[in-house]
């Protein structure tokens, strides 16, 4: 076991911690020991052991001889059962690998995908020690502050369409933030989610494919939720939901909302194509119609971001009047005419 990887808690939706799911479903109400014993066919002493196990996990429990047991406070942890109790999902998260600490959720997701991980598998960590961003950058992922999650997908699409999954994910994140917090967020092409011009979420998509078939896609998403401070190199360009809202934000609610929106858009795209979600992307994009500077491996240029095409490429009208189709690169909104 490497120093930057804790032992995974692996849960299947069909085989969760049943007592925990039952108590979470009670939404803070009491469940009698008799009911638990009858449902699970265990003794009162066995129930007591399971309740103590939940306490060891961080759940604050109350017990009453007359009323039974109840959870009155959950730990601020992204346990699989917490996700299942909050999100209505049909395939995402049927299997979840939960880590306290890991190097990179994307690296682990790729390893699991290569070993045959199922479609919709989630890899979640409370902390990443080697979080990955685009173009080899590091993604700062401090413990217990954000959502660091990677998703294994096996879409029946052409490899050339895979970048649209990144845009689909950005739409899902943006919608979830607004729905759960009321904060207005926008998308900067191709995969950054911004609040007040600062980055709150980054998305890294990695793929294994052959000429005309996708073996798997791993979508890594990092959302700054309750970060209070950032490293010096990004402190002027990064933001968290807590900073934007002025108070702490429930990470499970954000994660559940994101997964629900992601599953909705994914199922729609697989049934009807990507055009519906690309139209939503256009509405949420903060680049379109504005002056931009594009930085690619081949250099940089300026112009007006006009639109995206059917492949998700950014169409830029350069200052010389010519149109440039941008497939990859960094976009800055700092340029002004």
PDB file of N, CA and C in Angstrom, residues 133-137 139 188-192 194 199 202-204 287 291-303 305 314 316 324 326-335:
ATOM      1  N   UNK A 133      -4.724  17.982 -13.127  1.00  0.00           N
ATOM      2  CA  UNK A 133      -5.465  18.943 -13.929  1.00  0.00           C
ATOM      3  C   UNK A 133      -5.097  18.787 -15.394  1.00  0.00           C
ATOM      4  N   UNK A 134      -5.655  19.621 -16.223  1.00  0.00           N
ATOM      5  CA  UNK A 134      -5.328  19.586 -17.649  1.00  0.00           C
ATOM      6  C   UNK A 134      -3.890  19.999 -17.899  1.00  0.00           C
ATOM      7  N   UNK A 135      -3.348  19.457 -19.020  1.00  0.00           N
ATOM      8  CA  UNK A 135      -2.025  19.843 -19.513  1.00  0.00           C
ATOM      9  C   UNK A 135      -0.940  19.639 -18.453  1.00  0.00           C
ATOM     10  N   UNK A 136      -1.094  18.550 -17.670  1.00  0.00           N
ATOM     11  CA  UNK A 136      -0.073  18.193 -16.699  1.00  0.00           C
ATOM     12  C   UNK A 136      -0.051  19.016 -15.437  1.00  0.00           C
ATOM     13  N   UNK A 137      -1.055  19.861 -15.228  1.00  0.00           N
ATOM     14  CA  UNK A 137      -1.072  20.699 -14.037  1.00  0.00           C
ATOM     15  C   UNK A 137      -1.512  19.890 -12.813  1.00  0.00           C
ATOM     16  N   UNK A 139      -3.852  19.576  -9.424  1.00  0.00           N
ATOM     17  CA  UNK A 139      -5.113  20.073  -8.878  1.00  0.00           C
ATOM     18  C   UNK A 139      -5.055  19.950  -7.368  1.00  0.00           C
ATOM     19  N   UNK A 188     -16.364  28.306 -18.725  1.00  0.00           N
ATOM     20  CA  UNK A 188     -15.331  28.843 -19.611  1.00  0.00           C
ATOM     21  C   UNK A 188     -14.809  27.699 -20.462  1.00  0.00           C
ATOM     22  N   UNK A 189     -14.897  27.870 -21.777  1.00  0.00           N
ATOM     23  CA  UNK A 189     -14.479  26.796 -22.686  1.00  0.00           C
ATOM     24  C   UNK A 189     -13.076  26.325 -22.362  1.00  0.00           C
ATOM     25  N   UNK A 190     -12.839  24.999 -22.377  1.00  0.00           N
ATOM     26  CA  UNK A 190     -13.843  23.963 -22.635  1.00  0.00           C
ATOM     27  C   UNK A 190     -14.411  23.331 -21.363  1.00  0.00           C
ATOM     28  N   UNK A 191     -13.725  23.507 -20.205  1.00  0.00           N
ATOM     29  CA  UNK A 191     -14.102  22.632 -19.094  1.00  0.00           C
ATOM     30  C   UNK A 191     -13.958  23.248 -17.703  1.00  0.00           C
ATOM     31  N   UNK A 192     -13.873  24.555 -17.614  1.00  0.00           N
ATOM     32  CA  UNK A 192     -13.779  25.197 -16.305  1.00  0.00           C
ATOM     33  C   UNK A 192     -15.133  25.796 -15.927  1.00  0.00           C
ATOM     34  N   UNK A 194     -16.846  28.632 -13.555  1.00  0.00           N
ATOM     35  CA  UNK A 194     -16.428  29.864 -12.897  1.00  0.00           C
ATOM     36  C   UNK A 194     -17.560  30.476 -12.082  1.00  0.00           C
ATOM     37  N   UNK A 199     -12.221  30.274 -10.811  1.00  0.00           N
ATOM     38  CA  UNK A 199     -12.461  28.858 -11.061  1.00  0.00           C
ATOM     39  C   UNK A 199     -12.916  28.136  -9.799  1.00  0.00           C
ATOM     40  N   UNK A 202     -12.802  22.152 -11.983  1.00  0.00           N
ATOM     41  CA  UNK A 202     -12.071  21.730 -13.164  1.00  0.00           C
ATOM     42  C   UNK A 202     -12.453  20.302 -13.523  1.00  0.00           C
ATOM     43  N   UNK A 203     -12.366  19.985 -14.805  1.00  0.00           N
ATOM     44  CA  UNK A 203     -12.758  18.660 -15.300  1.00  0.00           C
ATOM     45  C   UNK A 203     -11.635  18.118 -16.175  1.00  0.00           C
ATOM     46  N   UNK A 204     -11.231  16.886 -15.907  1.00  0.00           N
ATOM     47  CA  UNK A 204     -10.203  16.216 -16.709  1.00  0.00           C
ATOM     48  C   UNK A 204     -10.769  14.913 -17.249  1.00  0.00           C
ATOM     49  N   UNK A 287     -17.845  32.696 -22.352  1.00  0.00           N
ATOM     50  CA  UNK A 287     -16.925  33.124 -23.412  1.00  0.00           C
ATOM     51  C   UNK A 287     -17.610  33.690 -24.640  1.00  0.00           C
ATOM     52  N   UNK A 291     -14.473  39.101 -26.234  1.00  0.00           N
ATOM     53  CA  UNK A 291     -13.064  39.053 -26.630  1.00  0.00           C
ATOM     54  C   UNK A 291     -12.305  38.027 -25.803  1.00  0.00           C
ATOM     55  N   UNK A 292     -11.458  37.244 -26.464  1.00  0.00           N
ATOM     56  CA  UNK A 292     -10.688  36.219 -25.779  1.00  0.00           C
ATOM     57  C   UNK A 292      -9.262  36.184 -26.314  1.00  0.00           C
ATOM     58  N   UNK A 293      -8.403  35.601 -25.508  1.00  0.00           N
ATOM     59  CA  UNK A 293      -7.052  35.259 -25.958  1.00  0.00           C
ATOM     60  C   UNK A 293      -6.933  33.743 -25.867  1.00  0.00           C
ATOM     61  N   UNK A 294      -6.494  33.129 -26.949  1.00  0.00           N
ATOM     62  CA  UNK A 294      -6.347  31.676 -27.013  1.00  0.00           C
ATOM     63  C   UNK A 294      -4.867  31.341 -26.973  1.00  0.00           C
ATOM     64  N   UNK A 295      -4.497  30.460 -26.053  1.00  0.00           N
ATOM     65  CA  UNK A 295      -3.112  30.005 -25.948  1.00  0.00           C
ATOM     66  C   UNK A 295      -3.085  28.511 -26.237  1.00  0.00           C
ATOM     67  N   UNK A 296      -2.367  28.121 -27.292  1.00  0.00           N
ATOM     68  CA  UNK A 296      -2.219  26.716 -27.658  1.00  0.00           C
ATOM     69  C   UNK A 296      -0.735  26.350 -27.635  1.00  0.00           C
ATOM     70  N   UNK A 297      -0.471  25.086 -27.893  1.00  0.00           N
ATOM     71  CA  UNK A 297       0.930  24.651 -27.944  1.00  0.00           C
ATOM     72  C   UNK A 297       1.686  25.319 -29.085  1.00  0.00           C
ATOM     73  N   UNK A 298       0.952  25.792 -30.096  1.00  0.00           N
ATOM     74  CA  UNK A 298       1.592  26.412 -31.263  1.00  0.00           C
ATOM     75  C   UNK A 298       1.704  27.929 -31.154  1.00  0.00           C
ATOM     76  N   UNK A 299       1.203  28.506 -30.073  1.00  0.00           N
ATOM     77  CA  UNK A 299       1.273  29.951 -29.916  1.00  0.00           C
ATOM     78  C   UNK A 299      -0.034  30.503 -29.387  1.00  0.00           C
ATOM     79  N   UNK A 300      -0.232  31.804 -29.571  1.00  0.00           N
ATOM     80  CA  UNK A 300      -1.442  32.443 -29.055  1.00  0.00           C
ATOM     81  C   UNK A 300      -1.996  33.421 -30.088  1.00  0.00           C
ATOM     82  N   UNK A 301      -3.297  33.714 -29.959  1.00  0.00           N
ATOM     83  CA  UNK A 301      -3.926  34.714 -30.810  1.00  0.00           C
ATOM     84  C   UNK A 301      -5.148  35.251 -30.086  1.00  0.00           C
ATOM     85  N   UNK A 302      -5.685  36.351 -30.603  1.00  0.00           N
ATOM     86  CA  UNK A 302      -6.840  36.986 -29.979  1.00  0.00           C
ATOM     87  C   UNK A 302      -7.998  37.082 -30.976  1.00  0.00           C
ATOM     88  N   UNK A 303      -9.185  37.281 -30.430  1.00  0.00           N
ATOM     89  CA  UNK A 303     -10.356  37.408 -31.284  1.00  0.00           C
ATOM     90  C   UNK A 303     -11.632  37.374 -30.469  1.00  0.00           C
ATOM     91  N   UNK A 305     -14.887  35.005 -29.393  1.00  0.00           N
ATOM     92  CA  UNK A 305     -15.423  33.644 -29.351  1.00  0.00           C
ATOM     93  C   UNK A 305     -16.847  33.680 -29.900  1.00  0.00           C
ATOM     94  N   UNK A 314     -14.204  25.335 -30.323  1.00  0.00           N
ATOM     95  CA  UNK A 314     -14.518  26.757 -30.203  1.00  0.00           C
ATOM     96  C   UNK A 314     -14.201  27.467 -31.518  1.00  0.00           C
ATOM     97  N   UNK A 316     -13.488  30.908 -33.242  1.00  0.00           N
ATOM     98  CA  UNK A 316     -13.023  32.245 -32.868  1.00  0.00           C
ATOM     99  C   UNK A 316     -12.822  33.083 -34.125  1.00  0.00           C
ATOM    100  N   UNK A 324     -11.023  30.792 -36.779  1.00  0.00           N
ATOM    101  CA  UNK A 324     -10.129  29.715 -36.328  1.00  0.00           C
ATOM    102  C   UNK A 324     -10.950  28.710 -35.515  1.00  0.00           C
ATOM    103  N   UNK A 326     -10.791  25.977 -32.762  1.00  0.00           N
ATOM    104  CA  UNK A 326      -9.884  25.622 -31.672  1.00  0.00           C
ATOM    105  C   UNK A 326     -10.365  24.333 -31.021  1.00  0.00           C
ATOM    106  N   UNK A 327      -9.521  23.314 -31.069  1.00  0.00           N
ATOM    107  CA  UNK A 327      -9.861  22.026 -30.487  1.00  0.00           C
ATOM    108  C   UNK A 327      -9.314  21.855 -29.074  1.00  0.00           C
ATOM    109  N   UNK A 328      -8.190  22.509 -28.787  1.00  0.00           N
ATOM    110  CA  UNK A 328      -7.605  22.427 -27.450  1.00  0.00           C
ATOM    111  C   UNK A 328      -6.801  23.690 -27.196  1.00  0.00           C
ATOM    112  N   UNK A 329      -6.660  24.011 -25.925  1.00  0.00           N
ATOM    113  CA  UNK A 329      -5.911  25.202 -25.542  1.00  0.00           C
ATOM    114  C   UNK A 329      -6.544  25.871 -24.342  1.00  0.00           C
ATOM    115  N   UNK A 330      -5.923  26.965 -23.897  1.00  0.00           N
ATOM    116  CA  UNK A 330      -6.433  27.747 -22.779  1.00  0.00           C
ATOM    117  C   UNK A 330      -7.068  29.027 -23.298  1.00  0.00           C
ATOM    118  N   UNK A 331      -8.176  29.390 -22.696  1.00  0.00           N
ATOM    119  CA  UNK A 331      -8.883  30.605 -23.077  1.00  0.00           C
ATOM    120  C   UNK A 331      -8.812  31.602 -21.922  1.00  0.00           C
ATOM    121  N   UNK A 332      -8.445  32.831 -22.254  1.00  0.00           N
ATOM    122  CA  UNK A 332      -8.422  33.902 -21.263  1.00  0.00           C
ATOM    123  C   UNK A 332      -9.408  34.978 -21.646  1.00  0.00           C
ATOM    124  N   UNK A 333     -10.118  35.512 -20.649  1.00  0.00           N
ATOM    125  CA  UNK A 333     -11.052  36.598 -20.892  1.00  0.00           C
ATOM    126  C   UNK A 333     -10.417  37.967 -20.637  1.00  0.00           C
ATOM    127  N   UNK A 334      -9.101  37.976 -20.411  1.00  0.00           N
ATOM    128  CA  UNK A 334      -8.435  39.223 -20.040  1.00  0.00           C
ATOM    129  C   UNK A 334      -8.251  40.182 -21.214  1.00  0.00           C
ATOM    130  N   UNK A 335      -8.251  39.631 -22.437  1.00  0.00           N
ATOM    131  CA  UNK A 335      -8.045  40.464 -23.613  1.00  0.00           C
ATOM    132  C   UNK A 335      -9.237  41.355 -23.854  1.00  0.00           C
TER     133      UNK A 335
END
